[in-house]
PDB file of C-alpha atoms and ligand atoms in Angstrom:
ATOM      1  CA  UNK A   1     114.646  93.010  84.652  1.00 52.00           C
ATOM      2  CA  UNK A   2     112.297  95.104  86.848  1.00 61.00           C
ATOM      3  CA  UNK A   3     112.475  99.379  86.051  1.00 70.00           C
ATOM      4  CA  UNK A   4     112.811 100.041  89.809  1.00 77.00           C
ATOM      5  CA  UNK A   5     114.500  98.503  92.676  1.00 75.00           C
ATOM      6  CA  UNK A   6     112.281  96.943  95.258  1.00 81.00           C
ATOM      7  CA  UNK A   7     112.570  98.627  98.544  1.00 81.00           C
ATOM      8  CA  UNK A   8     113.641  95.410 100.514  1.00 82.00           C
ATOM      9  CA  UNK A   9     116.413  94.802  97.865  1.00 81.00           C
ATOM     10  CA  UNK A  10     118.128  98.315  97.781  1.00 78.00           C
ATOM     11  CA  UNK A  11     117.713 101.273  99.916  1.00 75.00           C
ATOM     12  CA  UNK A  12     115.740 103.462  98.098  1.00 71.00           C
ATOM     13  CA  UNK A  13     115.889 107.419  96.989  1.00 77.00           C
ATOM     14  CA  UNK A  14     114.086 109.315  99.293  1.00 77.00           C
ATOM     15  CA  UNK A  15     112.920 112.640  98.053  1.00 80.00           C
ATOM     16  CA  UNK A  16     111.178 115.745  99.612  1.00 84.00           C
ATOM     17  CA  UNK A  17     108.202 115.478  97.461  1.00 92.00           C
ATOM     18  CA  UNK A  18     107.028 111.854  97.167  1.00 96.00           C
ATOM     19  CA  UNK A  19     107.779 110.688  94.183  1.00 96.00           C
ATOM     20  CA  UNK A  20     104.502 108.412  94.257  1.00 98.00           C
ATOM     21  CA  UNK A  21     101.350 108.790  95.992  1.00 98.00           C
ATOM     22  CA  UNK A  22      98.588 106.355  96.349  1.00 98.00           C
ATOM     23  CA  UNK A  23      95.393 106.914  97.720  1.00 98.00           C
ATOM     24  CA  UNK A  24      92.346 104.610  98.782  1.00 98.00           C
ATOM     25  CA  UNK A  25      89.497 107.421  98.209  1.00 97.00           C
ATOM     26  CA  UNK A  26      86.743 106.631 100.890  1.00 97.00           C
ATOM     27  CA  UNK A  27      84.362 108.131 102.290  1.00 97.00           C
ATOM     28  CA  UNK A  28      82.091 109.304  99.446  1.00 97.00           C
ATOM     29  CA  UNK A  29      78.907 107.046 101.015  1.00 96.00           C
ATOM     30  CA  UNK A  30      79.104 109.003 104.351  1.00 97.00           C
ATOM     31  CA  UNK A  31      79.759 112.298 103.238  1.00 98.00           C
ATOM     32  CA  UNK A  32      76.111 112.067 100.972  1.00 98.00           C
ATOM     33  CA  UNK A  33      74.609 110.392 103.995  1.00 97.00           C
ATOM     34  CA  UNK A  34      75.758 113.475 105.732  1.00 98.00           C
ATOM     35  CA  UNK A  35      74.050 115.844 103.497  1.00 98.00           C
ATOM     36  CA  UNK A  36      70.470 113.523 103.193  1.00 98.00           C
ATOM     37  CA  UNK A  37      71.641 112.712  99.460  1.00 97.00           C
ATOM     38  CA  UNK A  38      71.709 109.135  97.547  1.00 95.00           C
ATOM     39  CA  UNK A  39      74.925 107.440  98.015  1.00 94.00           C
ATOM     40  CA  UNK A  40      76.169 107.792  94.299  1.00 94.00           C
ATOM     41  CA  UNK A  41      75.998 111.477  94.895  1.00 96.00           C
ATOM     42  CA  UNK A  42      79.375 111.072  96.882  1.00 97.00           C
ATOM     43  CA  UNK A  43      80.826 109.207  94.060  1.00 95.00           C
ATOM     44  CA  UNK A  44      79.992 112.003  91.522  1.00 96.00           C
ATOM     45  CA  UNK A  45      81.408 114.673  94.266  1.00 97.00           C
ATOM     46  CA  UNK A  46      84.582 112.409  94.311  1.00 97.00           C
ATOM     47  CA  UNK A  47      85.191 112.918  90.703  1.00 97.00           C
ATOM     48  CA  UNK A  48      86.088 116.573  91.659  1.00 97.00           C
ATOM     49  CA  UNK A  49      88.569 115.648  93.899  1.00 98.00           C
ATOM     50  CA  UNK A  50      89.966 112.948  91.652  1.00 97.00           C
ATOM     51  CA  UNK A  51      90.554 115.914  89.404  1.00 97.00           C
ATOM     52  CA  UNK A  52      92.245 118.609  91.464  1.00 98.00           C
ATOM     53  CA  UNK A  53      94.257 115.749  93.025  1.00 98.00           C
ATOM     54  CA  UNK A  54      95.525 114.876  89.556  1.00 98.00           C
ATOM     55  CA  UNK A  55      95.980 118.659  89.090  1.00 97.00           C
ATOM     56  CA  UNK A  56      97.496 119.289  92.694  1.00 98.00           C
ATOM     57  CA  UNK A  57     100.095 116.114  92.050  1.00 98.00           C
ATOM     58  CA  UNK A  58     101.018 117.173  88.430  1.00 97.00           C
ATOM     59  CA  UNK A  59     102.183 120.720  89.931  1.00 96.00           C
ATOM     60  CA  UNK A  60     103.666 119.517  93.339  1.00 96.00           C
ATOM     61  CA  UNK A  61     106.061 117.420  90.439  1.00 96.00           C
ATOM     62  CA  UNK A  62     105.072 114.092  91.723  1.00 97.00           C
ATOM     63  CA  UNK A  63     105.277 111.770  89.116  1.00 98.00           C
ATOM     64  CA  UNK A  64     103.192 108.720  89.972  1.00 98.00           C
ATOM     65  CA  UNK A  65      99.706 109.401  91.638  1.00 98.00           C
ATOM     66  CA  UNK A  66      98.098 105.727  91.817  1.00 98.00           C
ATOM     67  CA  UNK A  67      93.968 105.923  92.585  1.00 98.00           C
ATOM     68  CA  UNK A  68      91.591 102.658  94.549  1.00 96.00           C
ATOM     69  CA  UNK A  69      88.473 103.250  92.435  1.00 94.00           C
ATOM     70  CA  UNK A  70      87.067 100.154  92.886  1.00 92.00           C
ATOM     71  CA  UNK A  71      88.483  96.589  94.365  1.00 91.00           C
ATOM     72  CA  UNK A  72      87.863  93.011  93.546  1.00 89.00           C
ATOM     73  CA  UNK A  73      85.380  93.011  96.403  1.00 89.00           C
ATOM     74  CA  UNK A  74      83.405  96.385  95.434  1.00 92.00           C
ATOM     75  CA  UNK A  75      81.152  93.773  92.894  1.00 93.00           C
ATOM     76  CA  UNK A  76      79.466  92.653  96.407  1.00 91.00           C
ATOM     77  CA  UNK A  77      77.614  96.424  96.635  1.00 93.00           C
ATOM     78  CA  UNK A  78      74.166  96.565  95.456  1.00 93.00           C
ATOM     79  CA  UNK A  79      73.682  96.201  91.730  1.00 93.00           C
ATOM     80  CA  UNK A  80      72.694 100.213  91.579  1.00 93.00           C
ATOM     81  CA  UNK A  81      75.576 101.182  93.034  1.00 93.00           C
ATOM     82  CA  UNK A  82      78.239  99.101  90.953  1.00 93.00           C
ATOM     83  CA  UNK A  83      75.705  99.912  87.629  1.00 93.00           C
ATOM     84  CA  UNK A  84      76.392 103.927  88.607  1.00 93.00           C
ATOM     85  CA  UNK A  85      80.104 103.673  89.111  1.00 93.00           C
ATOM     86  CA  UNK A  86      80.680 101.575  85.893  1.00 92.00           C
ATOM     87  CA  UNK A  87      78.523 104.456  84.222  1.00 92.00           C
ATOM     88  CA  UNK A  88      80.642 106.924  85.935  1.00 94.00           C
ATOM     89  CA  UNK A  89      83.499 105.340  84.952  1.00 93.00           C
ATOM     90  CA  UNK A  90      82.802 105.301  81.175  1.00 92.00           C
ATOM     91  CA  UNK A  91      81.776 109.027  81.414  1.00 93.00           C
ATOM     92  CA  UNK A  92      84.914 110.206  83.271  1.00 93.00           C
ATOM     93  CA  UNK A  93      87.161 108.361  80.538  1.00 91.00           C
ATOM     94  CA  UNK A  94      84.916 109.848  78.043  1.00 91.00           C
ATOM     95  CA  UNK A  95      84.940 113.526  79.288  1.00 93.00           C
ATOM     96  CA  UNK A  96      88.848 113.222  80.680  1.00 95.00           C
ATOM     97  CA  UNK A  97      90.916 111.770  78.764  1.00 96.00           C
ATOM     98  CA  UNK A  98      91.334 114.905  76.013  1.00 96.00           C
ATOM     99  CA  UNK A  99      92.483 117.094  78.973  1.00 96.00           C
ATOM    100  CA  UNK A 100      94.633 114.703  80.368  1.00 97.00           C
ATOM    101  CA  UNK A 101      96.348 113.918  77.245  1.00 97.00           C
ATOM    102  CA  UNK A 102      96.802 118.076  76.598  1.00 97.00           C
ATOM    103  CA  UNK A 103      98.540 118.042  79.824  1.00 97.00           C
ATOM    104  CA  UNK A 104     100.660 115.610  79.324  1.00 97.00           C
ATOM    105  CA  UNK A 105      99.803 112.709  81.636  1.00 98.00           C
ATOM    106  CA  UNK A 106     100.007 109.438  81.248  1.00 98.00           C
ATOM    107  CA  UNK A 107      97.268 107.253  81.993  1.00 97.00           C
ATOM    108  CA  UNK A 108      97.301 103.627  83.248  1.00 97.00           C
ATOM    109  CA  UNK A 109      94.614 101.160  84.839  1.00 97.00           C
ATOM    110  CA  UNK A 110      95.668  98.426  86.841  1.00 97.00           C
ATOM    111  CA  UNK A 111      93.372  95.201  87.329  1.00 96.00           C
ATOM    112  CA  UNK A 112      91.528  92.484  85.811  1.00 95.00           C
ATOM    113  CA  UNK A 113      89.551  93.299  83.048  1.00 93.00           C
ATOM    114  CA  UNK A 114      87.624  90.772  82.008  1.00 93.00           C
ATOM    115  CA  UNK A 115      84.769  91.232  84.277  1.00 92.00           C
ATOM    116  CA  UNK A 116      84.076  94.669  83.012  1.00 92.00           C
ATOM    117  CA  UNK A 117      81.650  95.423  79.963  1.00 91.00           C
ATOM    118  CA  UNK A 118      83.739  95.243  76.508  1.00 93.00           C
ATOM    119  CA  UNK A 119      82.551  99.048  75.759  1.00 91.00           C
ATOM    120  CA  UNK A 120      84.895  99.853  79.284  1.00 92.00           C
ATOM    121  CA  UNK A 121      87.652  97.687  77.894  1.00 94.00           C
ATOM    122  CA  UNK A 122      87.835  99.447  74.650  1.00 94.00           C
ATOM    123  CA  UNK A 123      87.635 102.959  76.373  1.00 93.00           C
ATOM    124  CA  UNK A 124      89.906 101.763  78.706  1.00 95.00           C
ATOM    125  CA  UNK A 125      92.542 100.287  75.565  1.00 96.00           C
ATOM    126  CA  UNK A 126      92.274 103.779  73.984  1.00 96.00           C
ATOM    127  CA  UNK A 127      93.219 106.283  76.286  1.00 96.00           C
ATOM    128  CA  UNK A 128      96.161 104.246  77.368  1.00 97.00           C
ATOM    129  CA  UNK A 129      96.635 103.601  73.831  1.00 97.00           C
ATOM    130  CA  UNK A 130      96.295 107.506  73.460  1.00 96.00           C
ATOM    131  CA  UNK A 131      98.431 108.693  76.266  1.00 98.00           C
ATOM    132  CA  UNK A 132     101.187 106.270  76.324  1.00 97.00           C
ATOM    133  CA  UNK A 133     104.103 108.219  75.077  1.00 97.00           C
ATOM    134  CA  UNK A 134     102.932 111.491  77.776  1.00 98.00           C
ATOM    135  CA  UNK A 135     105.856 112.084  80.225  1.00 96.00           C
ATOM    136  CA  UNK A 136     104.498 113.746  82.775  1.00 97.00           C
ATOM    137  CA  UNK A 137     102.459 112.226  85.762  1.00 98.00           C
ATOM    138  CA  UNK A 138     101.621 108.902  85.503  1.00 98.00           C
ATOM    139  CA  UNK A 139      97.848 108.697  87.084  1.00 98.00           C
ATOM    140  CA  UNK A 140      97.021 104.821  87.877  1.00 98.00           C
ATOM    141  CA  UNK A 141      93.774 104.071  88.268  1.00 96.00           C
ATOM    142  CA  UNK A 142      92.955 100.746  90.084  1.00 96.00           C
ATOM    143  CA  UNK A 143      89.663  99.036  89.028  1.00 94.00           C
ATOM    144  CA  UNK A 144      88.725  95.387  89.573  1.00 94.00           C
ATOM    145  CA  UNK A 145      92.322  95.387  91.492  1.00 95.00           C
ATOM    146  CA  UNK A 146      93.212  93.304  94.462  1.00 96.00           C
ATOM    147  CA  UNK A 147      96.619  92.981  96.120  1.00 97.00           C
ATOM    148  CA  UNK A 148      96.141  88.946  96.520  1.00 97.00           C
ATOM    149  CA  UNK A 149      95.285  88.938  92.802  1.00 97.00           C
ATOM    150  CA  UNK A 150      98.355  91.088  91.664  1.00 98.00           C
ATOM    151  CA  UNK A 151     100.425  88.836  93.170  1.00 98.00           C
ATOM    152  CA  UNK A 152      99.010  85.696  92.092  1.00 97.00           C
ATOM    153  CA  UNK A 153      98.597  86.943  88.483  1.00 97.00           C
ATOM    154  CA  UNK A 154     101.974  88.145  88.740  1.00 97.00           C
ATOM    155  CA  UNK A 155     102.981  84.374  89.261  1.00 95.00           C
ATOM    156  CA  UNK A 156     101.172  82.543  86.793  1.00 95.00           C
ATOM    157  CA  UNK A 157     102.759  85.271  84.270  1.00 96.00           C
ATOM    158  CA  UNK A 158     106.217  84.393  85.854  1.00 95.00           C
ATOM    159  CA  UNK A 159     105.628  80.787  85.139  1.00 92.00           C
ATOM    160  CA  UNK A 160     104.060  80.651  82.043  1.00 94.00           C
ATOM    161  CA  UNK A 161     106.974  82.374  80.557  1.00 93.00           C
ATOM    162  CA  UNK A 162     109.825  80.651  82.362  1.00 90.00           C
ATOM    163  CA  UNK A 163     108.437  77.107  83.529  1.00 87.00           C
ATOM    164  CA  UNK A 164     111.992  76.318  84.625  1.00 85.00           C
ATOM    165  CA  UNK A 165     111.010  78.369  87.813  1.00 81.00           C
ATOM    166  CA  UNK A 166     108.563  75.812  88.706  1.00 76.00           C
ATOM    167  CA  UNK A 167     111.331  73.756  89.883  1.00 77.00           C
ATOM    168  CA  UNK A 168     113.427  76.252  91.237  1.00 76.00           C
ATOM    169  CA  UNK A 169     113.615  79.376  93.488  1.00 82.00           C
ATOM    170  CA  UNK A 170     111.535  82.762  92.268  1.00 86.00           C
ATOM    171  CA  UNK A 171     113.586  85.874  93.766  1.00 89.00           C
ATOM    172  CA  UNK A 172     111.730  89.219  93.676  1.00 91.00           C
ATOM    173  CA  UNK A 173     113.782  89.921  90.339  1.00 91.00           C
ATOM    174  CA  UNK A 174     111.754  87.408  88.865  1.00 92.00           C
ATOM    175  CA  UNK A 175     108.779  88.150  89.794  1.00 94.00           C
ATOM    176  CA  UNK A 176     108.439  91.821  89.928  1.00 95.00           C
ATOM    177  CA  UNK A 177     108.662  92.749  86.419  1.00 95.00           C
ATOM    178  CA  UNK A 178     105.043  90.900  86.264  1.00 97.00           C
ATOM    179  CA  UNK A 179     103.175  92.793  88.877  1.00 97.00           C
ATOM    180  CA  UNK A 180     100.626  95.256  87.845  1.00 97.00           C
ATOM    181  CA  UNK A 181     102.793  98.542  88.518  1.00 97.00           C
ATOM    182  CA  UNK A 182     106.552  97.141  87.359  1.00 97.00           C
ATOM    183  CA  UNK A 183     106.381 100.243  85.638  1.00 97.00           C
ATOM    184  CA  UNK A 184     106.262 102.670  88.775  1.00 97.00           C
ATOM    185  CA  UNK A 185     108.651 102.635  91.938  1.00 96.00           C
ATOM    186  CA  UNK A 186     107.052 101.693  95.436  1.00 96.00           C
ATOM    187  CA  UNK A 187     104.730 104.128  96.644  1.00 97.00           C
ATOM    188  CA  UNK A 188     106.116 106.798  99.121  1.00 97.00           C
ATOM    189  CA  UNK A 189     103.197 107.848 100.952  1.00 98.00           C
ATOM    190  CA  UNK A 190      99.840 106.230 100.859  1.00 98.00           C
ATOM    191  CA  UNK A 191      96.730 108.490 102.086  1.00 98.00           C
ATOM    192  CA  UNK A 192      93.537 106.666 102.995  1.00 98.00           C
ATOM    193  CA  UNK A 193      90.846 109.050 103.932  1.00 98.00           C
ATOM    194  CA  UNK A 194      87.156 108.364 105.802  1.00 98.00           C
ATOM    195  CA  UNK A 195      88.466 107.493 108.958  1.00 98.00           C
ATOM    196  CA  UNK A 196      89.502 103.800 108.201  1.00 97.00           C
ATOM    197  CA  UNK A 197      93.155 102.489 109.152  1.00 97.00           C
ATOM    198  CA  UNK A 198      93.361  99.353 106.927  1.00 97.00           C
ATOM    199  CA  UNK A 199      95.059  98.732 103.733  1.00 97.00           C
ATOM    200  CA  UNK A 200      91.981  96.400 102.100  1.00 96.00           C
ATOM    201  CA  UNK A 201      93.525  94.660  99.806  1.00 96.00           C
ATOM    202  CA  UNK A 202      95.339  97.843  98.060  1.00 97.00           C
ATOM    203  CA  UNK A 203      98.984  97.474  96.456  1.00 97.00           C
ATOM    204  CA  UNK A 204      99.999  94.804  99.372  1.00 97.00           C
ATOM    205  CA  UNK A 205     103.654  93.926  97.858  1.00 97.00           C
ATOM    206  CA  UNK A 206     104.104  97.719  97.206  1.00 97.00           C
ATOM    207  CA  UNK A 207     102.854  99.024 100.310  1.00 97.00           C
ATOM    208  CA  UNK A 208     106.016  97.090 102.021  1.00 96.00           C
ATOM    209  CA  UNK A 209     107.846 100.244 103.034  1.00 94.00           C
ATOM    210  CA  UNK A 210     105.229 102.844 102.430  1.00 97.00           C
ATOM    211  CA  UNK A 211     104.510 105.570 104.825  1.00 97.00           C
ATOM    212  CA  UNK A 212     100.935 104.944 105.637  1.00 98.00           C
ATOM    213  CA  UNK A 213      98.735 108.148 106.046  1.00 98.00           C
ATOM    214  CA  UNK A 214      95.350 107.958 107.405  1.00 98.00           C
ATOM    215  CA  UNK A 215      92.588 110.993 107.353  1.00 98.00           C
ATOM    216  CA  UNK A 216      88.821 111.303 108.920  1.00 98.00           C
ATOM    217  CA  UNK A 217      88.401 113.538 106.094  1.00 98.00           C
ATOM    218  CA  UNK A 218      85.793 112.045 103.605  1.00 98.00           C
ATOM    219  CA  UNK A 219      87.320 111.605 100.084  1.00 98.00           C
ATOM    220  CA  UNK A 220      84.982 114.366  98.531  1.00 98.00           C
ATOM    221  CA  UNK A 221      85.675 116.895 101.017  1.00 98.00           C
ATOM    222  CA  UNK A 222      89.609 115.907 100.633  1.00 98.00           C
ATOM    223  CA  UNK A 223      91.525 118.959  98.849  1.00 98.00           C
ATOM    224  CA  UNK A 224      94.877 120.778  98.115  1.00 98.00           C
ATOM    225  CA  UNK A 225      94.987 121.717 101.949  1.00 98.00           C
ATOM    226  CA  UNK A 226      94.665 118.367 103.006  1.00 98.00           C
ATOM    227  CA  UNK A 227      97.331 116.956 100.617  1.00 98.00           C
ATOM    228  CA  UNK A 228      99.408 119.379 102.092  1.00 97.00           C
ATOM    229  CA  UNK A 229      98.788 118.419 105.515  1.00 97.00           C
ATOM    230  CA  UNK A 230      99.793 114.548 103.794  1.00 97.00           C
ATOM    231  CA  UNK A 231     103.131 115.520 102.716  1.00 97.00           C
ATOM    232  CA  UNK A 232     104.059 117.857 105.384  1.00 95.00           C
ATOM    233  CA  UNK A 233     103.387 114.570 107.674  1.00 95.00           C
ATOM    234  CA  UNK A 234     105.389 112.650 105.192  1.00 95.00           C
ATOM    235  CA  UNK A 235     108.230 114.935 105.322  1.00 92.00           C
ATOM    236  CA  UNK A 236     108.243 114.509 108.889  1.00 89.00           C
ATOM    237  CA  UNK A 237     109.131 110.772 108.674  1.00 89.00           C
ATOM    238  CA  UNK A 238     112.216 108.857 108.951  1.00 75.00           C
ATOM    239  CA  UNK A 239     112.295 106.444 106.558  1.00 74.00           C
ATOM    240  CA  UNK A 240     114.684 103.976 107.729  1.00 66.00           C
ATOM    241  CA  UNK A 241     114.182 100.932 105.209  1.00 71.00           C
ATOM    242  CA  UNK A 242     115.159  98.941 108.422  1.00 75.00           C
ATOM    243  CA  UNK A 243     118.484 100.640 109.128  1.00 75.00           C
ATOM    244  CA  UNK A 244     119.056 102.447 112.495  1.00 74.00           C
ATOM    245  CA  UNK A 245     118.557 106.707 112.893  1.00 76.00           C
ATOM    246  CA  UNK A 246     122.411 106.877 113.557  1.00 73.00           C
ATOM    247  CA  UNK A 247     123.140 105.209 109.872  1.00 74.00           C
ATOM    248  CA  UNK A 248     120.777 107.747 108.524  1.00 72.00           C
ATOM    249  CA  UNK A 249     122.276 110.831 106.747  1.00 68.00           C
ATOM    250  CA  UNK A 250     120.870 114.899 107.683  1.00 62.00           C
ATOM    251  CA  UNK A 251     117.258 114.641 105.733  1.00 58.00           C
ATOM    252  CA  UNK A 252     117.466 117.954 103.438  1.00 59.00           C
ATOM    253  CA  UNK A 253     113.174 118.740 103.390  1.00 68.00           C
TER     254      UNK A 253
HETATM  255  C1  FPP B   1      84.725 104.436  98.525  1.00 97.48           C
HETATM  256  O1  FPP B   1      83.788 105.202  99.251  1.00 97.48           O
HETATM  257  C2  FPP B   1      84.699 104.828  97.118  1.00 97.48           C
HETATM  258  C3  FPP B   1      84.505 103.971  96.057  1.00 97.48           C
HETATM  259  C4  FPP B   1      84.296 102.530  96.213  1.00 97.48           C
HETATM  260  C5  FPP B   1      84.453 104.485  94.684  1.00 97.48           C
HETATM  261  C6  FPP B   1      85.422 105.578  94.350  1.00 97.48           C
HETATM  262  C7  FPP B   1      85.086 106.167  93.049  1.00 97.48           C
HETATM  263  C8  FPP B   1      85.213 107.484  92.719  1.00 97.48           C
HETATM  264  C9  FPP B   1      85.753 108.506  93.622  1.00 97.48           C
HETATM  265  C10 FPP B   1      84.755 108.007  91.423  1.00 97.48           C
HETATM  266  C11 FPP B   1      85.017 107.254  90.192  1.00 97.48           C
HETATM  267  C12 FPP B   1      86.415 107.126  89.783  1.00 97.48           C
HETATM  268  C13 FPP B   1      86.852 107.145  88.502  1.00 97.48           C
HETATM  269  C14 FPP B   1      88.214 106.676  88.193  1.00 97.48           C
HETATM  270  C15 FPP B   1      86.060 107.613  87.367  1.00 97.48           C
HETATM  271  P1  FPP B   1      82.575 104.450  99.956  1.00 97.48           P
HETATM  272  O2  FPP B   1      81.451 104.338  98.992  1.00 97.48           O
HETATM  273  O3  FPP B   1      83.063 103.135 100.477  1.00 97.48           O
HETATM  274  O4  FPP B   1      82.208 105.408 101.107  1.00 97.48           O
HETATM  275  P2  FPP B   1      81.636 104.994 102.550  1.00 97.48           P
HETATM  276  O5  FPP B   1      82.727 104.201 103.234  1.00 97.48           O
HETATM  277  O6  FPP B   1      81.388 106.295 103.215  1.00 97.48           O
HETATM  278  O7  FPP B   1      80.394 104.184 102.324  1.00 97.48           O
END
């Protein structure tokens, strides 16, 4: 049985301060280019937004905050590039995980795993390992993710347990409990920052009744301020889950 109603099945909760944010964080290549610095320099900038968004979230009291760090079709960059990020990757972990674990947050990667290097996979095993039973924000981080694949992986799960389906008719019920984030509700509000308005390949099933957020601001230059500006534009929403205004009740934010 899934954790969390899906948002086409029940009309969901809506609360004043999203309960979970995902963010596609783009941008970093530009905002080097910008300054006459290598590419990777923009990832390594990122970083420091990765943390105060982490930080931000946490104290806002939003409990999921769900992070694109690299897709199934971020292997097609040059070999430098996606050698850099898989070394920033490992460092981050390394460095991280100690203060996330002191402050209580759980951490989760979403993805396939089996094209990364086995020392990634191990890091990767022991700070979820190590920060399992934390109950404060979950921080997703999606790596070698794709919507198409989530989906699809999420169906060969479904069937390999219950073959009977194979014959017969998969509801969501069935199926959701075998995506990658069964153990998170849909996202509220998704940010996307660098100018782009596409969803590329990001949480596609989740996404369903997100509100979508989109920001020229370059993920590095992204901050508190700029969340801010997110929610506030959240708030000002009405999220009708495909009802009409009039069946809507006073929003209290
Ligand atoms: C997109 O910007 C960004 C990425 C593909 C990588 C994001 C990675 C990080 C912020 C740091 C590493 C994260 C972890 C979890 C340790 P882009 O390169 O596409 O920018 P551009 O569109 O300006 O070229």
């Amino acid at each position: 049985m899934a954790l969390f109603k899906s948002s086409t099945q029940a009309v969901p909760e809506v609360a004043c301060v999203p309960r979970h944010i995902a963010m596609i964080m783009d941008g970093n290549g530009r905002w080097a280019k910008k300054r006459f610095l290598p590419r990777v320099a923009g990832h390594k900038q990122g970083v420091e937004t990765l943390r105060e968004m982490v930080k931000a979230c946490d104290e806002l009291g939003v409990e999921f905050l769900t992070l694109f760090a690299f897709s199934s079709e971020n292997w097609r960059r040059p070999q430098e590039e996606v050698s850099f990020l898989m070394g920033l990757f490992l460092t981050v972990l390394e460095r991280e995980v100690n203060k996330l674990d002191k402050k209580g947050i759980r951490l989760k990667l979403i993805g396939r795993r089996d094209r990364f290097a086995p020392e990634i996979v191990r890091m990767i095993e022991a700070a979820e390992a190590r920060t399992a039973a934390n109950t404060g924000l979950t921080l997703t981080i999606a790596a070698d993710y794709g919507g198409r694949w989530d989906v699809l992986q999420a169906t060969q799960a479904l069937l390999r347990a219950r073959p009977d389906f194979a014959t017969g008719t998969v509801d969501e019920d069935a199926l959701t409990p075998y995506l990658a984030m069964s153990y998170a509700p849909e996202p509220d509000l998704f940010v996307r920052t660098g100018g782009e308005a596409r969803i590329s390949n990001f949480l596609l099933w989740q996404l369903a009744y997100t509100e979508l957020y989109f920001t020229d601001v370059f993920w590095p230059d992204f901050d508190r301020a700029q969340l801010q500006i997110a929610i506030d534009s959240y708030r000002q929403r009405e999220r009708r889950f495909g009802r009409t205004s009039e069946q809507l009740k006073e929003s209290a934010c």
